[in-house]
mmCIF file of C-alpha atoms and ligand atoms in Angstrom:
data_model
loop_
_atom_site.group_PDB
_atom_site.id
_atom_site.type_symbol
_atom_site.label_atom_id
_atom_site.label_comp_id
_atom_site.label_asym_id
_atom_site.label_seq_id
_atom_site.Cartn_x
_atom_site.Cartn_y
_atom_site.Cartn_z
ATOM 1 C CA MET A 1 -41.417 -35.248 -7.776
ATOM 2 C CA ARG A 2 -44.276 -37.650 -8.513
ATOM 3 C CA ILE A 3 -43.433 -40.027 -11.359
ATOM 4 C CA LEU A 4 -45.442 -42.611 -13.232
ATOM 5 C CA LEU A 5 -43.253 -45.243 -14.873
ATOM 6 C CA LEU A 6 -44.770 -47.563 -17.506
ATOM 7 C CA GLY A 7 -42.993 -50.841 -18.421
ATOM 8 C CA LYS A 8 -41.386 -51.572 -15.037
ATOM 9 C CA ASN A 9 -40.496 -55.147 -15.941
ATOM 10 C CA GLY A 10 -38.580 -54.510 -19.172
ATOM 11 C CA GLN A 11 -34.773 -54.245 -19.417
ATOM 12 C CA LEU A 12 -34.803 -50.506 -19.077
ATOM 13 C CA GLY A 13 -37.985 -50.356 -16.944
ATOM 14 C CA TRP A 14 -36.447 -52.563 -14.288
ATOM 15 C CA GLU A 15 -33.462 -50.262 -13.980
ATOM 16 C CA LEU A 16 -35.602 -47.149 -14.116
ATOM 17 C CA ARG A 17 -37.695 -48.372 -11.212
ATOM 18 C CA ARG A 18 -34.522 -48.341 -9.105
ATOM 19 C CA ALA A 19 -32.909 -45.200 -10.517
ATOM 20 C CA LEU A 20 -36.036 -43.005 -10.293
ATOM 21 C CA ALA A 21 -36.999 -44.108 -6.721
ATOM 22 C CA PRO A 22 -34.878 -41.455 -4.925
ATOM 23 C CA LEU A 23 -36.546 -38.612 -6.839
ATOM 24 C CA GLY A 24 -39.768 -38.847 -4.892
ATOM 25 C CA GLU A 25 -43.040 -40.732 -5.195
ATOM 26 C CA LEU A 26 -42.833 -43.444 -7.852
ATOM 27 C CA GLU A 27 -45.709 -45.429 -9.251
ATOM 28 C CA ALA A 28 -44.632 -48.220 -11.571
ATOM 29 C CA LEU A 29 -46.916 -50.203 -13.882
ATOM 30 C CA ASP A 30 -46.562 -52.840 -16.540
ATOM 31 C CA TYR A 31 -48.761 -55.143 -18.618
ATOM 32 C CA PRO A 32 -51.436 -56.290 -17.706
ATOM 33 C CA GLU A 33 -52.069 -53.477 -15.125
ATOM 34 C CA ILE A 34 -51.764 -51.203 -18.203
ATOM 35 C CA ASP A 35 -52.074 -52.326 -21.828
ATOM 36 C CA LEU A 36 -50.589 -50.062 -24.486
ATOM 37 C CA ALA A 37 -52.480 -52.027 -27.128
ATOM 38 C CA LYS A 38 -55.573 -50.238 -25.746
ATOM 39 C CA PRO A 39 -54.644 -46.577 -26.065
ATOM 40 C CA GLU A 40 -58.228 -45.554 -25.092
ATOM 41 C CA ASP A 41 -57.569 -46.681 -21.474
ATOM 42 C CA LEU A 42 -54.231 -44.815 -21.037
ATOM 43 C CA CYS A 43 -55.394 -41.322 -20.095
ATOM 44 C CA ARG A 44 -57.508 -42.690 -17.279
ATOM 45 C CA ALA A 45 -54.420 -44.302 -15.728
ATOM 46 C CA VAL A 46 -52.356 -41.129 -16.163
ATOM 47 C CA ARG A 47 -55.082 -38.887 -14.748
ATOM 48 C CA GLN A 48 -55.520 -41.235 -11.753
ATOM 49 C CA SER A 49 -51.814 -41.089 -10.992
ATOM 50 C CA GLN A 50 -51.396 -37.316 -11.541
ATOM 51 C CA PRO A 51 -47.614 -37.515 -12.153
ATOM 52 C CA GLN A 52 -45.344 -34.575 -12.759
ATOM 53 C CA ALA A 53 -43.238 -36.895 -14.979
ATOM 54 C CA LEU A 54 -44.489 -39.738 -17.094
ATOM 55 C CA VAL A 55 -41.745 -42.160 -18.220
ATOM 56 C CA ASN A 56 -42.575 -44.676 -20.902
ATOM 57 C CA ALA A 57 -40.263 -47.712 -21.007
ATOM 58 C CA THR A 58 -42.869 -49.919 -22.670
ATOM 59 C CA ALA A 59 -42.449 -50.993 -26.239
ATOM 60 C CA TYR A 60 -43.172 -53.783 -28.681
ATOM 61 C CA THR A 61 -39.496 -54.859 -29.094
ATOM 62 C CA GLN A 62 -39.790 -58.202 -30.941
ATOM 63 C CA VAL A 63 -38.140 -56.960 -34.096
ATOM 64 C CA ASP A 64 -38.719 -60.083 -36.167
ATOM 65 C CA ARG A 65 -42.189 -60.879 -34.855
ATOM 66 C CA ALA A 66 -43.257 -57.338 -35.672
ATOM 67 C CA GLU A 67 -43.066 -58.237 -39.402
ATOM 68 C CA SER A 68 -46.192 -60.413 -39.019
ATOM 69 C CA GLU A 69 -47.841 -58.219 -36.322
ATOM 70 C CA PRO A 70 -47.586 -54.704 -37.860
ATOM 71 C CA ASP A 71 -50.853 -53.455 -36.448
ATOM 72 C CA LEU A 72 -50.010 -54.440 -32.896
ATOM 73 C CA ALA A 73 -46.519 -52.954 -33.211
ATOM 74 C CA MET A 74 -47.985 -49.692 -34.548
ATOM 75 C CA GLN A 75 -50.571 -49.579 -31.753
ATOM 76 C CA ILE A 76 -47.981 -50.048 -28.948
ATOM 77 C CA ASN A 77 -45.039 -48.113 -30.463
ATOM 78 C CA ALA A 78 -46.869 -45.330 -32.195
ATOM 79 C CA ALA A 79 -50.496 -44.789 -31.233
ATOM 80 C CA ALA A 80 -49.993 -45.356 -27.495
ATOM 81 C CA PRO A 81 -46.992 -43.061 -27.132
ATOM 82 C CA GLY A 82 -48.846 -40.301 -28.996
ATOM 83 C CA GLU A 83 -51.780 -40.761 -26.628
ATOM 84 C CA LEU A 84 -49.542 -40.727 -23.570
ATOM 85 C CA ALA A 85 -47.785 -37.548 -24.745
ATOM 86 C CA ARG A 86 -51.198 -35.896 -25.150
ATOM 87 C CA CYS A 87 -52.371 -37.027 -21.682
ATOM 88 C CA ALA A 88 -49.151 -35.813 -20.042
ATOM 89 C CA SER A 89 -49.465 -32.492 -21.763
ATOM 90 C CA ALA A 90 -53.136 -32.240 -20.636
ATOM 91 C CA ILE A 91 -52.138 -32.585 -16.924
ATOM 92 C CA GLY A 92 -48.927 -30.496 -17.142
ATOM 93 C CA ALA A 93 -46.586 -33.451 -16.825
ATOM 94 C CA VAL A 94 -43.317 -33.971 -18.723
ATOM 95 C CA PHE A 95 -43.162 -36.993 -20.978
ATOM 96 C CA ILE A 96 -39.990 -39.060 -21.421
ATOM 97 C CA HIS A 97 -40.040 -41.619 -24.281
ATOM 98 C CA TYR A 98 -37.379 -43.907 -25.842
ATOM 99 C CA SER A 99 -36.792 -44.740 -29.511
ATOM 100 C CA THR A 100 -34.362 -46.671 -31.534
ATOM 101 C CA ASP A 101 -31.398 -46.614 -33.907
ATOM 102 C CA TYR A 102 -33.466 -48.872 -36.147
ATOM 103 C CA VAL A 103 -35.184 -45.760 -37.591
ATOM 104 C CA PHE A 104 -32.084 -45.504 -39.751
ATOM 105 C CA ASP A 105 -31.272 -47.539 -42.810
ATOM 106 C CA GLY A 106 -27.595 -47.889 -41.785
ATOM 107 C CA ARG A 107 -26.113 -46.586 -45.043
ATOM 108 C CA ALA A 108 -24.396 -43.488 -43.499
ATOM 109 C CA GLY A 109 -21.362 -45.492 -42.486
ATOM 110 C CA ARG A 110 -20.631 -42.962 -39.664
ATOM 111 C CA LEU A 111 -22.197 -42.051 -36.301
ATOM 112 C CA TYR A 112 -25.783 -40.888 -36.832
ATOM 113 C CA HIS A 113 -26.931 -37.418 -35.689
ATOM 114 C CA GLU A 114 -30.469 -36.458 -34.784
ATOM 115 C CA ASP A 115 -30.812 -34.455 -38.028
ATOM 116 C CA ASP A 116 -29.929 -37.400 -40.303
ATOM 117 C CA PRO A 117 -32.979 -38.446 -42.252
ATOM 118 C CA PRO A 118 -34.591 -41.674 -40.945
ATOM 119 C CA ASN A 119 -35.406 -44.474 -43.303
ATOM 120 C CA PRO A 120 -36.447 -47.536 -41.344
ATOM 121 C CA LEU A 121 -36.082 -50.932 -43.010
ATOM 122 C CA SER A 122 -38.438 -52.927 -40.696
ATOM 123 C CA VAL A 123 -41.951 -52.777 -39.284
ATOM 124 C CA TYR A 124 -40.391 -52.258 -35.810
ATOM 125 C CA GLY A 125 -38.334 -49.291 -37.066
ATOM 126 C CA ARG A 126 -41.336 -47.758 -38.893
ATOM 127 C CA SER A 127 -43.510 -48.142 -35.831
ATOM 128 C CA LYS A 128 -40.931 -46.525 -33.529
ATOM 129 C CA LEU A 129 -40.452 -43.685 -36.058
ATOM 130 C CA ALA A 130 -44.247 -43.119 -36.206
ATOM 131 C CA GLY A 131 -44.081 -43.082 -32.345
ATOM 132 C CA GLU A 132 -41.483 -40.314 -32.431
ATOM 133 C CA GLN A 133 -43.659 -38.318 -34.785
ATOM 134 C CA ALA A 134 -46.782 -38.846 -32.691
ATOM 135 C CA VAL A 135 -45.040 -37.772 -29.490
ATOM 136 C CA ALA A 136 -43.510 -34.670 -31.154
ATOM 137 C CA SER A 137 -46.875 -33.549 -32.458
ATOM 138 C CA ALA A 138 -48.930 -34.338 -29.326
ATOM 139 C CA GLY A 139 -46.427 -33.531 -26.594
ATOM 140 C CA SER A 140 -45.412 -30.284 -25.015
ATOM 141 C CA ALA A 141 -42.624 -30.830 -22.468
ATOM 142 C CA TYR A 142 -41.318 -34.096 -23.990
ATOM 143 C CA LEU A 143 -37.964 -35.839 -24.567
ATOM 144 C CA ILE A 144 -37.494 -38.632 -27.025
ATOM 145 C CA LEU A 145 -34.268 -40.490 -26.243
ATOM 146 C CA ARG A 146 -33.124 -42.629 -29.179
ATOM 147 C CA THR A 147 -30.915 -45.423 -28.044
ATOM 148 C CA SER A 148 -29.188 -48.478 -29.522
ATOM 149 C CA TRP A 149 -28.408 -52.163 -28.778
ATOM 150 C CA VAL A 150 -29.815 -52.097 -25.180
ATOM 151 C CA TYR A 151 -28.765 -54.922 -22.886
ATOM 152 C CA SER A 152 -29.242 -56.001 -19.330
ATOM 153 C CA LEU A 153 -28.129 -59.114 -17.506
ATOM 154 C CA ARG A 154 -31.606 -59.855 -16.340
ATOM 155 C CA ARG A 155 -33.762 -60.297 -19.462
ATOM 156 C CA ASP A 156 -32.922 -61.952 -22.746
ATOM 157 C CA SER A 157 -30.288 -59.775 -24.386
ATOM 158 C CA PHE A 158 -27.352 -60.207 -26.753
ATOM 159 C CA VAL A 159 -24.993 -60.360 -23.720
ATOM 160 C CA LYS A 160 -26.952 -63.204 -22.137
ATOM 161 C CA LYS A 161 -27.255 -64.951 -25.505
ATOM 162 C CA VAL A 162 -23.471 -64.857 -26.090
ATOM 163 C CA LEU A 163 -22.754 -66.181 -22.579
ATOM 164 C CA GLY A 164 -25.314 -68.967 -23.173
ATOM 165 C CA TRP A 165 -23.932 -69.930 -26.557
ATOM 166 C CA SER A 166 -20.363 -69.964 -25.205
ATOM 167 C CA ARG A 167 -21.368 -72.624 -22.707
ATOM 168 C CA GLN A 168 -22.814 -74.885 -25.423
ATOM 169 C CA ASN A 169 -20.760 -74.555 -28.621
ATOM 170 C CA PRO A 170 -17.069 -75.085 -29.239
ATOM 171 C CA THR A 171 -17.185 -72.459 -32.024
ATOM 172 C CA MET A 172 -19.389 -69.454 -32.400
ATOM 173 C CA ARG A 173 -20.111 -67.415 -35.540
ATOM 174 C CA VAL A 174 -21.010 -63.764 -35.048
ATOM 175 C CA VAL A 175 -21.613 -61.096 -37.672
ATOM 176 C CA THR A 176 -19.009 -58.434 -38.356
ATOM 177 C CA ASP A 177 -21.154 -56.355 -40.670
ATOM 178 C CA GLN A 178 -23.623 -54.978 -38.121
ATOM 179 C CA THR A 179 -22.316 -52.037 -36.061
ATOM 180 C CA GLY A 180 -24.112 -50.214 -33.245
ATOM 181 C CA SER A 181 -23.576 -48.608 -29.819
ATOM 182 C CA PRO A 182 -24.067 -51.162 -27.055
ATOM 183 C CA THR A 183 -26.001 -49.547 -24.209
ATOM 184 C CA TRP A 184 -26.298 -50.878 -20.681
ATOM 185 C CA ALA A 185 -29.901 -50.368 -19.607
ATOM 186 C CA ARG A 186 -28.704 -49.203 -16.123
ATOM 187 C CA MET A 187 -26.680 -46.321 -17.581
ATOM 188 C CA LEU A 188 -29.633 -45.203 -19.665
ATOM 189 C CA ALA A 189 -31.890 -45.336 -16.578
ATOM 190 C CA GLU A 190 -29.427 -43.436 -14.451
ATOM 191 C CA ALA A 191 -28.930 -40.691 -17.048
ATOM 192 C CA THR A 192 -32.757 -40.354 -17.209
ATOM 193 C CA ALA A 193 -32.989 -40.046 -13.445
ATOM 194 C CA MET A 194 -30.102 -37.546 -13.317
ATOM 195 C CA LEU A 195 -31.681 -35.266 -15.984
ATOM 196 C CA LEU A 196 -35.004 -35.256 -14.131
ATOM 197 C CA ALA A 197 -33.196 -34.436 -10.865
ATOM 198 C CA ARG A 198 -31.437 -31.517 -12.629
ATOM 199 C CA GLY A 199 -34.778 -30.118 -13.779
ATOM 200 C CA ALA A 200 -36.516 -30.256 -10.399
ATOM 201 C CA PRO A 201 -38.332 -28.440 -8.911
ATOM 202 C CA HIS A 202 -39.400 -26.656 -12.182
ATOM 203 C CA ILE A 203 -39.288 -29.765 -14.265
ATOM 204 C CA PHE A 204 -42.034 -28.837 -16.729
ATOM 205 C CA ASP A 205 -40.409 -25.565 -17.805
ATOM 206 C CA TRP A 206 -36.956 -26.996 -17.739
ATOM 207 C CA ILE A 207 -37.904 -29.893 -20.067
ATOM 208 C CA TYR A 208 -40.020 -27.629 -22.182
ATOM 209 C CA GLU A 209 -37.031 -25.401 -22.942
ATOM 210 C CA ARG A 210 -35.046 -28.492 -23.959
ATOM 211 C CA ARG A 211 -37.907 -30.580 -25.559
ATOM 212 C CA GLY A 212 -37.113 -32.689 -28.590
ATOM 213 C CA LEU A 213 -35.204 -35.627 -29.879
ATOM 214 C CA TYR A 214 -31.792 -36.738 -28.479
ATOM 215 C CA HIS A 215 -29.498 -39.644 -29.087
ATOM 216 C CA LEU A 216 -28.362 -41.322 -25.922
ATOM 217 C CA ALA A 217 -26.352 -44.594 -26.129
ATOM 218 C CA GLY A 218 -23.110 -46.115 -24.967
ATOM 219 C CA SER A 219 -20.254 -44.018 -26.383
ATOM 220 C CA GLY A 220 -18.471 -45.433 -29.381
ATOM 221 C CA ALA A 221 -19.347 -48.155 -31.874
ATOM 222 C CA ALA A 222 -18.809 -51.917 -32.078
ATOM 223 C CA SER A 223 -19.564 -54.671 -34.483
ATOM 224 C CA ARG A 224 -21.493 -57.618 -33.074
ATOM 225 C CA LEU A 225 -18.302 -59.694 -33.258
ATOM 226 C CA GLU A 226 -16.271 -57.018 -31.328
ATOM 227 C CA TRP A 227 -19.038 -56.927 -28.764
ATOM 228 C CA ALA A 228 -19.164 -60.730 -28.398
ATOM 229 C CA ARG A 229 -15.397 -60.853 -28.040
ATOM 230 C CA GLU A 230 -15.544 -58.352 -25.179
ATOM 231 C CA ILE A 231 -18.384 -60.237 -23.516
ATOM 232 C CA LEU A 232 -16.347 -63.440 -23.532
ATOM 233 C CA LYS A 233 -13.292 -61.610 -22.223
ATOM 234 C CA LEU A 234 -15.274 -60.135 -19.310
ATOM 235 C CA ASP A 235 -17.230 -63.396 -18.569
ATOM 236 C CA PRO A 236 -17.311 -63.661 -14.739
ATOM 237 C CA ASP A 237 -17.228 -67.460 -15.040
ATOM 238 C CA PRO A 238 -14.778 -68.170 -17.938
ATOM 239 C CA ALA A 239 -14.297 -71.728 -16.768
ATOM 240 C CA ALA A 240 -17.914 -72.476 -17.882
ATOM 241 C CA GLN A 241 -17.060 -71.589 -21.493
ATOM 242 C CA VAL A 242 -16.641 -74.428 -23.942
ATOM 243 C CA CYS A 243 -16.274 -72.065 -26.900
ATOM 244 C CA ARG A 244 -12.759 -72.072 -28.161
ATOM 245 C CA GLU A 245 -13.134 -70.132 -31.408
ATOM 246 C CA LEU A 246 -15.159 -66.946 -32.301
ATOM 247 C CA LEU A 247 -15.565 -66.816 -36.129
ATOM 248 C CA PRO A 248 -16.607 -63.928 -38.303
ATOM 249 C CA ALA A 249 -19.937 -64.163 -40.259
ATOM 250 C CA VAL A 250 -22.102 -61.851 -42.222
ATOM 251 C CA THR A 251 -25.740 -60.880 -41.735
ATOM 252 C CA SER A 252 -26.832 -62.835 -44.850
ATOM 253 C CA ASP A 253 -25.561 -66.042 -43.183
ATOM 254 C CA PHE A 254 -28.441 -65.757 -40.693
ATOM 255 C CA PRO A 255 -31.642 -64.778 -42.600
ATOM 256 C CA THR A 256 -34.278 -63.090 -40.355
ATOM 257 C CA PRO A 257 -37.774 -61.845 -41.174
ATOM 258 C CA ALA A 258 -36.808 -58.206 -40.302
ATOM 259 C CA VAL A 259 -34.032 -56.314 -42.165
ATOM 260 C CA ARG A 260 -31.687 -54.603 -39.676
ATOM 261 C CA PRO A 261 -29.519 -51.534 -40.459
ATOM 262 C CA LEU A 262 -25.897 -52.514 -40.893
ATOM 263 C CA TYR A 263 -24.586 -49.345 -39.261
ATOM 264 C CA SER A 264 -26.577 -47.641 -36.572
ATOM 265 C CA ALA A 265 -24.135 -46.283 -34.008
ATOM 266 C CA LEU A 266 -25.309 -42.875 -32.550
ATOM 267 C CA ASP A 267 -23.573 -39.595 -31.986
ATOM 268 C CA CYS A 268 -24.781 -38.342 -28.514
ATOM 269 C CA SER A 269 -23.154 -34.911 -28.434
ATOM 270 C CA ARG A 270 -26.542 -33.059 -28.556
ATOM 271 C CA PHE A 271 -27.631 -34.763 -25.404
ATOM 272 C CA GLU A 272 -24.337 -33.980 -23.684
ATOM 273 C CA ALA A 273 -24.478 -30.307 -24.672
ATOM 274 C CA ALA A 274 -28.104 -29.929 -23.437
ATOM 275 C CA PHE A 275 -27.856 -31.958 -20.186
ATOM 276 C CA GLY A 276 -24.167 -32.172 -19.320
ATOM 277 C CA LEU A 277 -24.351 -35.983 -19.166
ATOM 278 C CA ARG A 278 -22.953 -38.717 -21.326
ATOM 279 C CA LEU A 279 -22.859 -42.496 -21.196
ATOM 280 C CA PRO A 280 -19.414 -43.989 -20.758
ATOM 281 C CA PRO A 281 -17.620 -45.855 -23.630
ATOM 282 C CA TRP A 282 -19.508 -49.073 -24.289
ATOM 283 C CA GLN A 283 -16.518 -51.268 -23.170
ATOM 284 C CA GLU A 284 -16.336 -49.474 -19.769
ATOM 285 C CA ALA A 285 -20.090 -49.935 -19.171
ATOM 286 C CA LEU A 286 -19.874 -53.606 -20.202
ATOM 287 C CA ARG A 287 -17.042 -54.077 -17.763
ATOM 288 C CA LEU A 288 -19.154 -52.555 -14.936
ATOM 289 C CA ALA A 289 -22.220 -54.578 -15.976
ATOM 290 C CA MET A 290 -20.329 -57.814 -15.909
ATOM 291 C CA ASP A 291 -18.142 -57.148 -12.857
ATOM 292 C CA PRO A 292 -18.965 -60.042 -10.467
ATOM 293 C CA ASP A 293 -17.747 -58.154 -7.296
HETATM 294 N N1 LIG B 1 -33.628 -53.655 -26.662
HETATM 295 C C1 LIG B 1 -32.949 -52.927 -27.585
HETATM 296 O O1 LIG B 1 -31.919 -53.383 -28.068
HETATM 297 C C2 LIG B 1 -33.349 -51.488 -27.877
HETATM 298 C C3 LIG B 1 -32.599 -50.765 -28.801
HETATM 299 C C4 LIG B 1 -32.949 -49.487 -29.134
HETATM 300 C C5 LIG B 1 -34.040 -48.899 -28.537
HETATM 301 N N2 LIG B 1 -34.799 -49.632 -27.650
HETATM 302 C C6 LIG B 1 -35.944 -48.988 -27.051
HETATM 303 O O2 LIG B 1 -35.660 -48.815 -25.600
HETATM 304 C C7 LIG B 1 -36.919 -48.932 -24.874
HETATM 305 C C8 LIG B 1 -36.784 -49.933 -23.832
HETATM 306 O O3 LIG B 1 -36.469 -51.237 -24.436
HETATM 307 P P1 LIG B 1 -36.201 -52.574 -23.560
HETATM 308 O O4 LIG B 1 -35.143 -53.283 -24.241
HETATM 309 O O5 LIG B 1 -36.224 -52.260 -22.183
HETATM 310 O O6 LIG B 1 -37.553 -53.384 -23.930
HETATM 311 P P2 LIG B 1 -38.142 -54.691 -23.247
HETATM 312 O O7 LIG B 1 -37.215 -55.292 -22.303
HETATM 313 O O8 LIG B 1 -38.763 -55.470 -24.329
HETATM 314 O O9 LIG B 1 -39.321 -54.076 -22.355
HETATM 315 C C9 LIG B 1 -40.505 -53.564 -22.896
HETATM 316 C C10 LIG B 1 -41.550 -53.540 -21.847
HETATM 317 O O10 LIG B 1 -42.846 -53.132 -22.415
HETATM 318 C C11 LIG B 1 -43.839 -54.014 -21.994
HETATM 319 N N3 LIG B 1 -44.946 -54.166 -22.919
HETATM 320 C C12 LIG B 1 -44.930 -54.775 -24.124
HETATM 321 N N4 LIG B 1 -46.190 -54.736 -24.651
HETATM 322 C C13 LIG B 1 -46.949 -54.021 -23.795
HETATM 323 C C14 LIG B 1 -48.295 -53.614 -23.754
HETATM 324 N N5 LIG B 1 -49.119 -53.966 -24.757
HETATM 325 N N6 LIG B 1 -48.758 -52.893 -22.712
HETATM 326 C C15 LIG B 1 -47.895 -52.663 -21.628
HETATM 327 N N7 LIG B 1 -46.614 -52.994 -21.644
HETATM 328 C C16 LIG B 1 -46.125 -53.691 -22.695
HETATM 329 C C17 LIG B 1 -43.089 -55.356 -21.804
HETATM 330 O O11 LIG B 1 -43.914 -56.228 -21.014
HETATM 331 P P3 LIG B 1 -43.783 -57.833 -21.254
HETATM 332 O O12 LIG B 1 -42.441 -58.216 -20.828
HETATM 333 O O13 LIG B 1 -44.879 -58.334 -20.415
HETATM 334 O O14 LIG B 1 -44.018 -58.015 -22.739
HETATM 335 C C18 LIG B 1 -41.802 -54.919 -21.134
HETATM 336 O O15 LIG B 1 -41.974 -54.742 -19.746
HETATM 337 C C19 LIG B 1 -37.969 -49.184 -25.953
HETATM 338 O O16 LIG B 1 -38.576 -47.951 -26.307
HETATM 339 C C20 LIG B 1 -37.193 -49.733 -27.136
HETATM 340 O O17 LIG B 1 -37.869 -49.550 -28.355
HETATM 341 C C21 LIG B 1 -34.452 -50.887 -27.278
#
């Protein structure tokens, strides 16, 4: 299979570059080779590459900065994915795109299903929701995989932040009133590669029959405090920690420009039923991600 991956240097893109490689011929691009802020240039790059699968791991992910750069966030997260879906469709390629739990307002208080009505609270969430809508209306054989609280040990992520804070502060305050589904970027990448492998060699028809929106995140739910506690427990270098106390806090203790949903954990049973794949419980994936051996 010939695959074009966009966003190869991001948390997810870095893992996708490795997970997709065994599937065939992989071309991987990132900014500035390709700029999603210029949707008019995108089709040329897709046509040149002639992929059977176009995988988009690019996004404007600076949730707080998006509040003051709404046009740029919309361009990268909404206009560009719509254009990519159109280009993929025009050359008979499948289009894989990722979205976010931040499309929800977090008031459900239970795992979110794909049919739950979105109601984003931030510019980022609105731009990603607009991206979903653009892909669904322009795409043919497309998948939108909504995920949540993505981390990797390479780029700046909550896991890396907690480890960093634990080496500097004797006490740490972490919020208990935000709940999500922590998702290791590697597991998300591997599930993407496995589903593409399952669909080969008739990938277009196979995805077309299953096209649509799916939740795909680490199984289960955790508050930020529970997640931080597990990170410290699994720290491969606990001797480096100076933090002796993890204290509960609430979101309003740390005002940020963007409002985040308080509860955005995802139910992934639709994905499991369609593709026979599921991500492991978030604690298990975290243990694997942090295993030093
Ligand atoms: N991170 C999370 O917690 C989270 C949660 C839910 C859903 N998601 C979704 O999951 C997907 C992957 O997220 P991630 O965490 O891997 O994001 P990430 O680490 O921020 O990576 C995003 C990638 O997009 C690239 N990019 C940004 N602006 C671009 C532009 N104008 N043109 C071309 N490339 C550009 C970035 O390049 P630079 O590094 O050069 O900027 C980076 O390589 C996204 O769709 C995101 O919305 C993420």
